[in-house]
mmCIF file of C-alpha atoms and ligand atoms in Angstrom:
data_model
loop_
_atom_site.group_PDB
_atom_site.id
_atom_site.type_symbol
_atom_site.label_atom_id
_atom_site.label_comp_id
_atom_site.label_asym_id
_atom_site.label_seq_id
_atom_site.Cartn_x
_atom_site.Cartn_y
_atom_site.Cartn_z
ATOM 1 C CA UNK U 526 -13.122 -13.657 14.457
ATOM 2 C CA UNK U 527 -15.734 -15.926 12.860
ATOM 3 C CA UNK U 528 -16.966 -12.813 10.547
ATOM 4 C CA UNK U 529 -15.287 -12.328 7.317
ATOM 5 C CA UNK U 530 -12.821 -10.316 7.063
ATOM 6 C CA UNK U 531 -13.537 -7.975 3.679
ATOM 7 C CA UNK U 532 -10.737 -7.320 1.542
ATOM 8 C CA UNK U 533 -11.308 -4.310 -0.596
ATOM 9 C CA UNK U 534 -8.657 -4.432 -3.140
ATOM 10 C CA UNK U 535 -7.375 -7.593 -2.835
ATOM 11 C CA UNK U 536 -6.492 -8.847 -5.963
ATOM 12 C CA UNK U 537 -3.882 -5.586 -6.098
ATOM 13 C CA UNK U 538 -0.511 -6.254 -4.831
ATOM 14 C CA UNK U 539 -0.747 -5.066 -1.254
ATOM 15 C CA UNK U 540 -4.582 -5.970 -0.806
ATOM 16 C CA UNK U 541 -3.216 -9.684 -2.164
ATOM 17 C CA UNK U 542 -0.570 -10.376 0.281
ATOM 18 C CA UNK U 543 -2.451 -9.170 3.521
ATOM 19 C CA UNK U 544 -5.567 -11.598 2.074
ATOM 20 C CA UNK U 545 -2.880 -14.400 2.053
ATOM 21 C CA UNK U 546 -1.605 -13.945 5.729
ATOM 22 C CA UNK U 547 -4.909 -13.186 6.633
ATOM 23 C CA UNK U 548 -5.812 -16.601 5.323
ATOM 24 C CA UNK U 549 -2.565 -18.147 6.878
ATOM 25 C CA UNK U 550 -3.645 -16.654 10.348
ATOM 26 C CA UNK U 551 -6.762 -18.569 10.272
ATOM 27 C CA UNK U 552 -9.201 -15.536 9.239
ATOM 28 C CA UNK U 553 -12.007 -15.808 6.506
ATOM 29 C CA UNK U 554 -11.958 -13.331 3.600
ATOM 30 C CA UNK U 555 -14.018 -12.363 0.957
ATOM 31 C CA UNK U 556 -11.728 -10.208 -1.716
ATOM 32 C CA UNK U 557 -14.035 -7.460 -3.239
ATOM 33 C CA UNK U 558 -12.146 -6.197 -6.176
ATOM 34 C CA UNK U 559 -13.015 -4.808 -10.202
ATOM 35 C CA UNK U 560 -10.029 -5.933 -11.265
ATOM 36 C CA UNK U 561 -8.925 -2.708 -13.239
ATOM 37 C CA UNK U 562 -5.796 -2.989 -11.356
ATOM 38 C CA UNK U 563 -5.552 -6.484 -9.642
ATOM 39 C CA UNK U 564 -5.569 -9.976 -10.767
ATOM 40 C CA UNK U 565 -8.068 -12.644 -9.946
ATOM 41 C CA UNK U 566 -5.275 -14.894 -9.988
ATOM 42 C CA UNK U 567 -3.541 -13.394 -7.020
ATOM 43 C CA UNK U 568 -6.151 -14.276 -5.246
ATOM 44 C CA UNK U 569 -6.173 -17.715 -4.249
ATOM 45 C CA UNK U 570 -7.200 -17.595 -0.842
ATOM 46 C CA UNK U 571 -11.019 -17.081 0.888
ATOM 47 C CA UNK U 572 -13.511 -16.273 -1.689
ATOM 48 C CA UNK U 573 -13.468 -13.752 -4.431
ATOM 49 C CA UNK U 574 -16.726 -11.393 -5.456
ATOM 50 C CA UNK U 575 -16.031 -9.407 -8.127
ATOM 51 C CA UNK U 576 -17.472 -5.342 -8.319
ATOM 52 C CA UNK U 577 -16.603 -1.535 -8.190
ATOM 53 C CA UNK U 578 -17.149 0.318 -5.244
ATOM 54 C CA UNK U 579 -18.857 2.503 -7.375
ATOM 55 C CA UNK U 580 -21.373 0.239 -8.174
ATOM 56 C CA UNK U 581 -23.169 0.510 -4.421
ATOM 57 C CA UNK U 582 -25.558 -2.573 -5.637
ATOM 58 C CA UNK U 583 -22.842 -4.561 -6.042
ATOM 59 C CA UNK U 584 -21.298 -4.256 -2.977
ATOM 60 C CA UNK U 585 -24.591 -4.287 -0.710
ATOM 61 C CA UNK U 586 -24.978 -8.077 -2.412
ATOM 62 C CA UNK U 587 -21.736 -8.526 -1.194
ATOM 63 C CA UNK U 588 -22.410 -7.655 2.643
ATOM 64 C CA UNK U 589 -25.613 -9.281 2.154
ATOM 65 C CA UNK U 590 -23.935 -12.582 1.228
ATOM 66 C CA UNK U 591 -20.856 -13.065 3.365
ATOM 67 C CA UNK U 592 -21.538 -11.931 7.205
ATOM 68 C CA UNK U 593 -18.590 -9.135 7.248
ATOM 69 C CA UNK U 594 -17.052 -8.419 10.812
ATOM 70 C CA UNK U 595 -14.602 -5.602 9.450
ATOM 71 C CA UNK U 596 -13.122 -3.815 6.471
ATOM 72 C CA UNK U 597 -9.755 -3.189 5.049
ATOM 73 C CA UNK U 598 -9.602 -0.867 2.652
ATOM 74 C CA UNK U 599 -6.882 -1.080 -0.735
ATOM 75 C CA UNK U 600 -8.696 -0.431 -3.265
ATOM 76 C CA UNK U 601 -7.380 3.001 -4.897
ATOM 77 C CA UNK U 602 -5.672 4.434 -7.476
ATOM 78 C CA UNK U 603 -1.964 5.503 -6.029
ATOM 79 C CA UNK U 604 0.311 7.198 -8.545
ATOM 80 C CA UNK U 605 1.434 10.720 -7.735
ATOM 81 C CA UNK U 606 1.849 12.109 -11.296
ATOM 82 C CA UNK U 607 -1.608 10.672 -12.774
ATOM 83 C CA UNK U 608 -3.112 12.366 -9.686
ATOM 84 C CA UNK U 609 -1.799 15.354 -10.687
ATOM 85 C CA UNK U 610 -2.628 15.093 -14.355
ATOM 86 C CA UNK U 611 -6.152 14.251 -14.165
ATOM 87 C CA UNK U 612 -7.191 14.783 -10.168
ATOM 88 C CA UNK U 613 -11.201 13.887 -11.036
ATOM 89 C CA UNK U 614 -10.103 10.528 -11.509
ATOM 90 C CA UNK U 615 -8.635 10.034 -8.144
ATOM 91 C CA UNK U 616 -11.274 12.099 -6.047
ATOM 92 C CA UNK U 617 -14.151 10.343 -7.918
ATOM 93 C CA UNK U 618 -12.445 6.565 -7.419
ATOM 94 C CA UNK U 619 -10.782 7.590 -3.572
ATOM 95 C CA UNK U 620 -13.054 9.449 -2.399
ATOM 96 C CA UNK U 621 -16.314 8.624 -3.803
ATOM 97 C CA UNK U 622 -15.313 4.930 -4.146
ATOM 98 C CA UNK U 623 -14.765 4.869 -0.391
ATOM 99 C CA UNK U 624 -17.672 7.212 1.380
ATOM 100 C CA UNK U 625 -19.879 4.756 -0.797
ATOM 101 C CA UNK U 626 -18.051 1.610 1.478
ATOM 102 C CA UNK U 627 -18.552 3.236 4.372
ATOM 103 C CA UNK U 628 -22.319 3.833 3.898
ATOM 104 C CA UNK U 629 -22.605 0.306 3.006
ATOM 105 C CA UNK U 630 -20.968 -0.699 6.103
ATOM 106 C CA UNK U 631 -22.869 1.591 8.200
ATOM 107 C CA UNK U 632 -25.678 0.213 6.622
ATOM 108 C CA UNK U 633 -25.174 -3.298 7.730
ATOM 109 C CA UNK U 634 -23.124 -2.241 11.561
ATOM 110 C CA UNK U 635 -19.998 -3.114 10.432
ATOM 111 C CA UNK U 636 -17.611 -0.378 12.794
ATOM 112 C CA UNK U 637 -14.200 -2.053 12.221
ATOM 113 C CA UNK U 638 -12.473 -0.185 9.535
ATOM 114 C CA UNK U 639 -8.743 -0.795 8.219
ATOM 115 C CA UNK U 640 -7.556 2.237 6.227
ATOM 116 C CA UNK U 641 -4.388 2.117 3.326
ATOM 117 C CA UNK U 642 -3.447 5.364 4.413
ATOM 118 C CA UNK U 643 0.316 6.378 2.908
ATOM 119 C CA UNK U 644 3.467 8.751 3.957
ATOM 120 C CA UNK U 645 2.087 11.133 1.120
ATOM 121 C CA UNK U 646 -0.198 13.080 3.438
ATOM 122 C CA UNK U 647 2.381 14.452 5.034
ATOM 123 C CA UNK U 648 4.171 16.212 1.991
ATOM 124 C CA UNK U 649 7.684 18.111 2.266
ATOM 125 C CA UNK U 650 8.912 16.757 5.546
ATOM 126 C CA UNK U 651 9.717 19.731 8.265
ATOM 127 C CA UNK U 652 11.404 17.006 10.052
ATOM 128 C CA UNK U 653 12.829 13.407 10.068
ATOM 129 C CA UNK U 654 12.091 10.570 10.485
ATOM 130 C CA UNK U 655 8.234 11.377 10.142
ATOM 131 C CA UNK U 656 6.744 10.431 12.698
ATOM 132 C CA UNK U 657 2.364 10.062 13.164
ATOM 133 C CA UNK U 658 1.969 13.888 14.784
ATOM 134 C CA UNK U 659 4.180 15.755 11.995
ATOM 135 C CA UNK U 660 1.414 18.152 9.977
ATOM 136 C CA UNK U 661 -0.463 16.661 7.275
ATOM 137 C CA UNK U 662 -0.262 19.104 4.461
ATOM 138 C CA UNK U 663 -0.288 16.723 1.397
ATOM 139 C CA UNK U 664 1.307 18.644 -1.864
ATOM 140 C CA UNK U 665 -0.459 16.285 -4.549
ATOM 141 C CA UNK U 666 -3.752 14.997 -5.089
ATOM 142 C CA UNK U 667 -2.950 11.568 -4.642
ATOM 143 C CA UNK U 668 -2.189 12.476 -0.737
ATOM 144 C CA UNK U 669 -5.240 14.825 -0.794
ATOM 145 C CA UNK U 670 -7.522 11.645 -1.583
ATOM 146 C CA UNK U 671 -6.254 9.968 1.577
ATOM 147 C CA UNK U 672 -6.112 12.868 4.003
ATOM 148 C CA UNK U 673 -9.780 13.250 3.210
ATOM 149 C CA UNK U 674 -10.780 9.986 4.406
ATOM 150 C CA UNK U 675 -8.496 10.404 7.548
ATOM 151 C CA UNK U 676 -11.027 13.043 8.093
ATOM 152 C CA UNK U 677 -14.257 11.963 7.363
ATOM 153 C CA UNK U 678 -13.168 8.904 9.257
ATOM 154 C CA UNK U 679 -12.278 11.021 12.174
ATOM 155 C CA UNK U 680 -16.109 12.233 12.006
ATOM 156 C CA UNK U 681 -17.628 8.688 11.084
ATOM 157 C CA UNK U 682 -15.695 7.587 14.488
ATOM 158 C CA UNK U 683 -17.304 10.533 16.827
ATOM 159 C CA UNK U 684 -20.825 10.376 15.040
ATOM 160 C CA UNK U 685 -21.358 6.574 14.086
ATOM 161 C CA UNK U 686 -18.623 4.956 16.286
ATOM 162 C CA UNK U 687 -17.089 3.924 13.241
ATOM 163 C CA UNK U 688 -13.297 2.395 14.447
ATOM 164 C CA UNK U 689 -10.823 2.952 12.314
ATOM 165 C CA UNK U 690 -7.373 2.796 12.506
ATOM 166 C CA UNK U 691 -5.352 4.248 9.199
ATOM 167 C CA UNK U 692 -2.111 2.631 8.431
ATOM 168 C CA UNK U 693 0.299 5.472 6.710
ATOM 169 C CA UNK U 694 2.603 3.181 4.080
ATOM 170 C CA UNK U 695 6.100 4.450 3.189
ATOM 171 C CA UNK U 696 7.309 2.363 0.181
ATOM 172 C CA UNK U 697 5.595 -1.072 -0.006
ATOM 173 C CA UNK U 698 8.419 -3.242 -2.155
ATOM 174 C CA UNK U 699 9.760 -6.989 -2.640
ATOM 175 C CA UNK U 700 6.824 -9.889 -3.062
ATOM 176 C CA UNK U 701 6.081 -13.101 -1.376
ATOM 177 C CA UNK U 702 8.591 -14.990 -0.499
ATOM 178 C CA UNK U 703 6.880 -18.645 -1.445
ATOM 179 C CA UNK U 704 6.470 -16.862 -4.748
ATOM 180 C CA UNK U 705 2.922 -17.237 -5.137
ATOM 181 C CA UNK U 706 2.486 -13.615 -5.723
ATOM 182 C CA UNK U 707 4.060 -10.722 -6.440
ATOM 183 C CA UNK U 708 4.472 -6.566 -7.649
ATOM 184 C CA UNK U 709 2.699 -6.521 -10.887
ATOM 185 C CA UNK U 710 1.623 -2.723 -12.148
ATOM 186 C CA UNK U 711 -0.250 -1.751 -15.586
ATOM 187 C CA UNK U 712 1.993 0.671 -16.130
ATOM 188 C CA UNK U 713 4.575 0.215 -13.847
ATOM 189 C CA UNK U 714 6.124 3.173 -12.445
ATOM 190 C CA UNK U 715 7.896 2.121 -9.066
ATOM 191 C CA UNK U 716 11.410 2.299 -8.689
ATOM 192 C CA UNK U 717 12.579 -1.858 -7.740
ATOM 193 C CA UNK U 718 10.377 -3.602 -10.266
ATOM 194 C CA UNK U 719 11.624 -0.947 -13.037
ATOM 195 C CA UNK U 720 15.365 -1.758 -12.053
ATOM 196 C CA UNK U 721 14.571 -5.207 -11.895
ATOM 197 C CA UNK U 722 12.677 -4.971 -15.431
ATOM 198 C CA UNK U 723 15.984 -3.594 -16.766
ATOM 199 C CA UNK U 724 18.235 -6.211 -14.798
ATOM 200 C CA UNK U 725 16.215 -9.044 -16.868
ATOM 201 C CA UNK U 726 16.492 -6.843 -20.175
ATOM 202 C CA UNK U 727 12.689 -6.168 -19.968
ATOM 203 C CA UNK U 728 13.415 -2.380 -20.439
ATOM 204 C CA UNK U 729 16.988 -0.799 -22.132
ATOM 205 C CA UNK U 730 17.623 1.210 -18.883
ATOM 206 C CA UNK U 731 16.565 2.846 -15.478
ATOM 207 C CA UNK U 732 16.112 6.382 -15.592
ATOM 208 C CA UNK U 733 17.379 8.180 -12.412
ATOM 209 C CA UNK U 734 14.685 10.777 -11.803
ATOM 210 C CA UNK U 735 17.055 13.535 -10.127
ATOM 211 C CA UNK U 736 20.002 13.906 -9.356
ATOM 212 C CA UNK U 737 20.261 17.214 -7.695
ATOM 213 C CA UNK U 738 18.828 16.340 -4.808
ATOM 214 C CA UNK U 739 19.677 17.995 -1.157
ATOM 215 C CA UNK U 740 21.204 13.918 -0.208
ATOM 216 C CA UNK U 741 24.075 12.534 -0.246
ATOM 217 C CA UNK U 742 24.035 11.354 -3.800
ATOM 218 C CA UNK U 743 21.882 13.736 -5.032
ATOM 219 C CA UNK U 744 19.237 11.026 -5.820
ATOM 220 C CA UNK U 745 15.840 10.899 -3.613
ATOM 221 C CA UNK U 746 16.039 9.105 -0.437
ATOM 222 C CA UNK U 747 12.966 6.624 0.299
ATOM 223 C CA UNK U 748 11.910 4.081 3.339
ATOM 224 C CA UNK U 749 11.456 0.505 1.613
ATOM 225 C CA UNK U 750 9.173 -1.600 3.451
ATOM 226 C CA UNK U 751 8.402 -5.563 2.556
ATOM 227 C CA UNK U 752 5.093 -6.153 1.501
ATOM 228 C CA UNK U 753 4.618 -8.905 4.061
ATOM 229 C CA UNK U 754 5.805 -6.764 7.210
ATOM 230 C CA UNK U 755 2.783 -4.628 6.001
ATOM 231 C CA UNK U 756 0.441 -7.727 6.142
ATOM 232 C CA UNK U 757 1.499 -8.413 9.379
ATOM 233 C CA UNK U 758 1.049 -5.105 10.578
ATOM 234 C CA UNK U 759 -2.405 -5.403 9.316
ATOM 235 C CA UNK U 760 -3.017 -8.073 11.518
ATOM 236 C CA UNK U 761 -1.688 -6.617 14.063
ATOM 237 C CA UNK U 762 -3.711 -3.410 13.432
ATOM 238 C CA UNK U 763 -7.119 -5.387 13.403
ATOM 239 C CA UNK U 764 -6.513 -7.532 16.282
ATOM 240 C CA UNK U 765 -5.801 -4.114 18.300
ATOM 241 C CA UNK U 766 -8.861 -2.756 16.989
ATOM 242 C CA UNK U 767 -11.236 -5.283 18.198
ATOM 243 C CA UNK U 768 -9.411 -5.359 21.220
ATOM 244 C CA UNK U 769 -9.355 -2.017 22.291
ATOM 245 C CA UNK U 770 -12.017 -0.354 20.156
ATOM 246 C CA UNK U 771 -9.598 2.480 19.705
ATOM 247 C CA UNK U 772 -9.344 4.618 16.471
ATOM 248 C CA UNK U 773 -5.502 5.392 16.061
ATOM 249 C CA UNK U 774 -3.362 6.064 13.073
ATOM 250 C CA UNK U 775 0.390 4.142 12.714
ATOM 251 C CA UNK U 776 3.616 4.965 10.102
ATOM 252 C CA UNK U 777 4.457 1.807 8.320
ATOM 253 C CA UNK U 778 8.441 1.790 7.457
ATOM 254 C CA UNK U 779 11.641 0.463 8.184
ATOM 255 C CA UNK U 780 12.722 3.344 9.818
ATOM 256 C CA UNK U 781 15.878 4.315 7.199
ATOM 257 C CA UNK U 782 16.275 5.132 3.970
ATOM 258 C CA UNK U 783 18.005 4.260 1.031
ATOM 259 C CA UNK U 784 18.808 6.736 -2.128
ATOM 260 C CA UNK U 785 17.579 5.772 -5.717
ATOM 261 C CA UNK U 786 21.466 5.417 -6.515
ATOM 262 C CA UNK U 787 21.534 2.859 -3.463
ATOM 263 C CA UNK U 788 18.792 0.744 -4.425
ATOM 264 C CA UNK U 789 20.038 0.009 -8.038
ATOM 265 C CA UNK U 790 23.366 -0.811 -6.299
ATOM 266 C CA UNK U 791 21.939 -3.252 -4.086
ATOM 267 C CA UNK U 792 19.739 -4.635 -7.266
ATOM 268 C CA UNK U 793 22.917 -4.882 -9.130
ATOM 269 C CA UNK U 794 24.249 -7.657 -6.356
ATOM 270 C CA UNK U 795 21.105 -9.383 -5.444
ATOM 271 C CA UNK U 796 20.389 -9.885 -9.412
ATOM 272 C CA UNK U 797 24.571 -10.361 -10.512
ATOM 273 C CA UNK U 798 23.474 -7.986 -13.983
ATOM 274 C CA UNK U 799 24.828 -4.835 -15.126
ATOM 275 C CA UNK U 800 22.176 -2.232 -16.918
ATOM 276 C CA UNK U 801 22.114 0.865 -18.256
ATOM 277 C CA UNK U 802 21.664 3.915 -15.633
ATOM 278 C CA UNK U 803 20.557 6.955 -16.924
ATOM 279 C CA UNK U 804 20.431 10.122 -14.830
ATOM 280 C CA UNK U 805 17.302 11.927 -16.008
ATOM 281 C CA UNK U 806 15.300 15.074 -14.834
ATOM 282 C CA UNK U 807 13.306 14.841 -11.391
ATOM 283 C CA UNK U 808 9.854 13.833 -11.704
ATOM 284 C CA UNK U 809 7.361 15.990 -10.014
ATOM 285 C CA UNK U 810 5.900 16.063 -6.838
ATOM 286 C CA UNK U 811 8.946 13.560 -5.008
ATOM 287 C CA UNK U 812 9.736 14.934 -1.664
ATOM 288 C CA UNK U 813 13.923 14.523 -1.693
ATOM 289 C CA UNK U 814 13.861 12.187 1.369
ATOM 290 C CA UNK U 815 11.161 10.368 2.976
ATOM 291 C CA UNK U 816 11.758 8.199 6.309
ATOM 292 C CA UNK U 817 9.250 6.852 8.600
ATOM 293 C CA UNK U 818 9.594 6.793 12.756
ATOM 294 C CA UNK U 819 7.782 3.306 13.331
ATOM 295 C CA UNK U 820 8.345 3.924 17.108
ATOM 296 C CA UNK U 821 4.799 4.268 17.737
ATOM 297 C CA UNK U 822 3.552 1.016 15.337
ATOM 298 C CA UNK U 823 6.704 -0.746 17.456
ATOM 299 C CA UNK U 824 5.317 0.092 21.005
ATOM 300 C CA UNK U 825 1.651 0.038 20.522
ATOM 301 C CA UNK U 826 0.701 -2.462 17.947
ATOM 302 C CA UNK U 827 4.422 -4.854 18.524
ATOM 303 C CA UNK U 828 4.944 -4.509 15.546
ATOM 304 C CA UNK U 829 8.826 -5.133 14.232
ATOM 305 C CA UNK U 830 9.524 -5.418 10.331
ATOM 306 C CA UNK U 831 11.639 -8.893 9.645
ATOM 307 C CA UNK U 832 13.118 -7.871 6.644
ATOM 308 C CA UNK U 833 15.365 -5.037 7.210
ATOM 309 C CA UNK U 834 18.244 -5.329 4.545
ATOM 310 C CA UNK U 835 17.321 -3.642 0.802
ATOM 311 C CA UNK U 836 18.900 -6.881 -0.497
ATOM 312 C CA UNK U 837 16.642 -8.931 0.909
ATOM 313 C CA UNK U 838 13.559 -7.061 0.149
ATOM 314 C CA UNK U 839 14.154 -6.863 -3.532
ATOM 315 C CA UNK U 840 15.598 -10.661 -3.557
ATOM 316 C CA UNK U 841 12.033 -11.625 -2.594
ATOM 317 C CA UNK U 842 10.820 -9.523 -6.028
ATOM 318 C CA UNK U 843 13.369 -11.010 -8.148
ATOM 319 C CA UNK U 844 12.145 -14.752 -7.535
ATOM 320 C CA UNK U 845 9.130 -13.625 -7.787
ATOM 321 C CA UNK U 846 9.992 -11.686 -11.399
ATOM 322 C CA UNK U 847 12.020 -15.125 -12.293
ATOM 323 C CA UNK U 848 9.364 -17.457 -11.518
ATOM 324 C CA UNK U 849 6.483 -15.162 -13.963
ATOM 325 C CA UNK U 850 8.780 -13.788 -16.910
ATOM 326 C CA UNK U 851 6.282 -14.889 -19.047
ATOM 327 C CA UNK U 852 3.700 -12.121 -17.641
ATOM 328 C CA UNK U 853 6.120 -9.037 -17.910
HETATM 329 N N1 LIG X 1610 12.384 6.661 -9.365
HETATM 330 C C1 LIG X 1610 13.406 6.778 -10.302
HETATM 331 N N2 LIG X 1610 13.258 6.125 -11.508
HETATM 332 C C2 LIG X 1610 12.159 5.375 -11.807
HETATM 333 C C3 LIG X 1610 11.132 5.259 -10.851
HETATM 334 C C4 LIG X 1610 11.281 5.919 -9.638
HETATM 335 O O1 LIG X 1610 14.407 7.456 -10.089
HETATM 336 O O2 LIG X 1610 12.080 4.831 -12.907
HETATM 337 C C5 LIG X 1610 12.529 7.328 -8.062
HETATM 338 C C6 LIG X 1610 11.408 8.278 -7.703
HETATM 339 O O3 LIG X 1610 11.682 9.571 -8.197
HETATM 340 C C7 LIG X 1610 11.409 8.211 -6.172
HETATM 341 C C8 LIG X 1610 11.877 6.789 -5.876
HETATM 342 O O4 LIG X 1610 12.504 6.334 -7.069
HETATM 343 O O5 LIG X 1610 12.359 9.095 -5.654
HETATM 344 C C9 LIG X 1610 10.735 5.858 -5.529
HETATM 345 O O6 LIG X 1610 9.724 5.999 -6.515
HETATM 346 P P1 LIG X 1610 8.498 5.001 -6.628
HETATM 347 O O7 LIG X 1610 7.716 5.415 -7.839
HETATM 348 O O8 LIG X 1610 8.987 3.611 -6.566
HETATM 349 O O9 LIG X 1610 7.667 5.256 -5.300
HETATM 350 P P2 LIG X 1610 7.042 6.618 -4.676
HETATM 351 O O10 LIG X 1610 8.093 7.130 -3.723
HETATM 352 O O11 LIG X 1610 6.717 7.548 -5.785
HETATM 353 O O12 LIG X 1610 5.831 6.124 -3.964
#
């Protein structure tokens, strides 16, 4: 594609590893980001315009400058518990933030459309692994925000031929492995850079949020996927879009899971440090166990995510953390 590709949310951590392969795959990008979350640092690759989707100006100048050929979509605010604490927040920035996109894109007949979708719209699992038909019934307002746009794109699609396809994350982890750039959260609240914060004596311990789980070690059981698999299914997910001009919607994991317990083991032996562990009470709105079925993403897209082994996933954050103490 000679269009630019435009990367909402790139200078975040996801949005700024799928620009990079993008890049690496011979694509042009233009990163459109407000950087109340990202870094203009992290992005290094294609060109960088700086606005809030909010700001519908802003981004018009944007589609009027760079000739766009299709969107991918990162830019939103993801925690669970702020979602829950103050919901406006994330239905104004989701929501709002992204019906504003798509009327700028409609605007200027852009119809490809690349959705960070996550694992949270389907809420408590009836059954796993989860696969892409299990009922979306989303049990915070984080997953609410994203449901939504499943389903206004589902109406875009049939009214404006708007093609979409929504990519359903499970836990993005671990960082590039050149080390150019990596996990970096304002606060951080996610499990491996926290343990890995505490492995470099950045924090005195890891709190263990449950332990009274229905699993085998009482702790919650999550799907860890590499940050880079995910760029490379976004590839994969565009090039099947222009291809086939088929809206679709794919679970991105590994296909297992591995308890809280687990992962600070296997931090523990990639990083050779002991830290303090301390079981605390569960944290609301975790589902005890959350595992993708990645069957469909495998047989439809080829997709097949290279790094498998927890180790290996959080040894590519803890270069990363090594290389960049100086910014944690
Ligand atoms: N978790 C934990 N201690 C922490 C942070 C997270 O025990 O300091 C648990 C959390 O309850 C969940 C899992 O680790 O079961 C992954 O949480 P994270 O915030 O990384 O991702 P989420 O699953 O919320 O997207």
């Amino acid at each position: 594609m000679k269009d630019y590709i435009l990367v909402v949310g790139g200078a975040g951590y996801i949005g700024a590893h799928v620009n990079k392969f993008l890049h690496l795959n011979g694509f042009n990008t233009v990163v459109f980001d407000n950087l109340s979350r990202g870094y203009r640092e992290f992005v290094k690759w294609g060109e960088f315009f700086e606005g809030d989707l909010l700001e519908e100006e802003r981004l018009r100048s944007c589609f009027r400058k760079y000739r766009i050929g299709a969107v991918m979509h990162f830019s939103a605010f993801a925690l669970v518990e702020e979602s829950v604490l103050d919901p406006e927040k994330y239905y104004h920035n989701n929501v709002i933030g992204t019906l504003k996109l798509l009327e700028v894109m409609r605007a200027f007949g852009v119809r490809y459309f690349i959705f960070s979708s996550t694992c949270a719209t389907y809420g408590l699992p009836e059954k796993i692994p989860i696969s892409e038909d299990h009922p979306q019934r989303p049990i915070n307002p984080y997953g609410r925000t994203k449901l939504i746009i499943e389903e206004i794109l589902k109406d875009y699609d049939r009214a404006y031929g708007l093609k979409h396809i929504n990519l359903r994350y499970f836990n993005a982890a671990g960082a590039d492995p050149d080390g150019e750039i990596g996990e970096l959260h304002q606060p951080e609240t996610h499990l491996i850079p926290l343990v890995l914060y505490a492995a470099l004596g950045r924090r005195p311990e890891v709190k263990i949020y449950g332990t009274d789980y229905p699993t085998q070690d009482g702790t919650c059981i999550r799907d860890y996927i590499h940050v880079l698999d995910l760029a490379d299914a976004h590839l994969k997910a565009l090039r099947y879009l222009l291809r086939e001009e088929r809206s679709d919607s794919f679970n991105l994991g590994n296909g297992y899971g591995h308890s809280v317990r687990e992962v600070i083991e296997a931090a523990k032996k990639v990083t050779r440090r002991e830290f303090k562990v301390v079981p605390s009470e569960r944290r609301e709105g975790d589902p005890p166990i959350l595992i993708s079925s990645s069957q469909k993403a495998t047989e439809i897209l080829e997709w097949k995510p290279r790094y498998e082994a927890i180790e290996g996933i959080i040894e590519t954050a803890w270069n990363w953390y090594l290389k960049n103490l100086s910014r944690l």
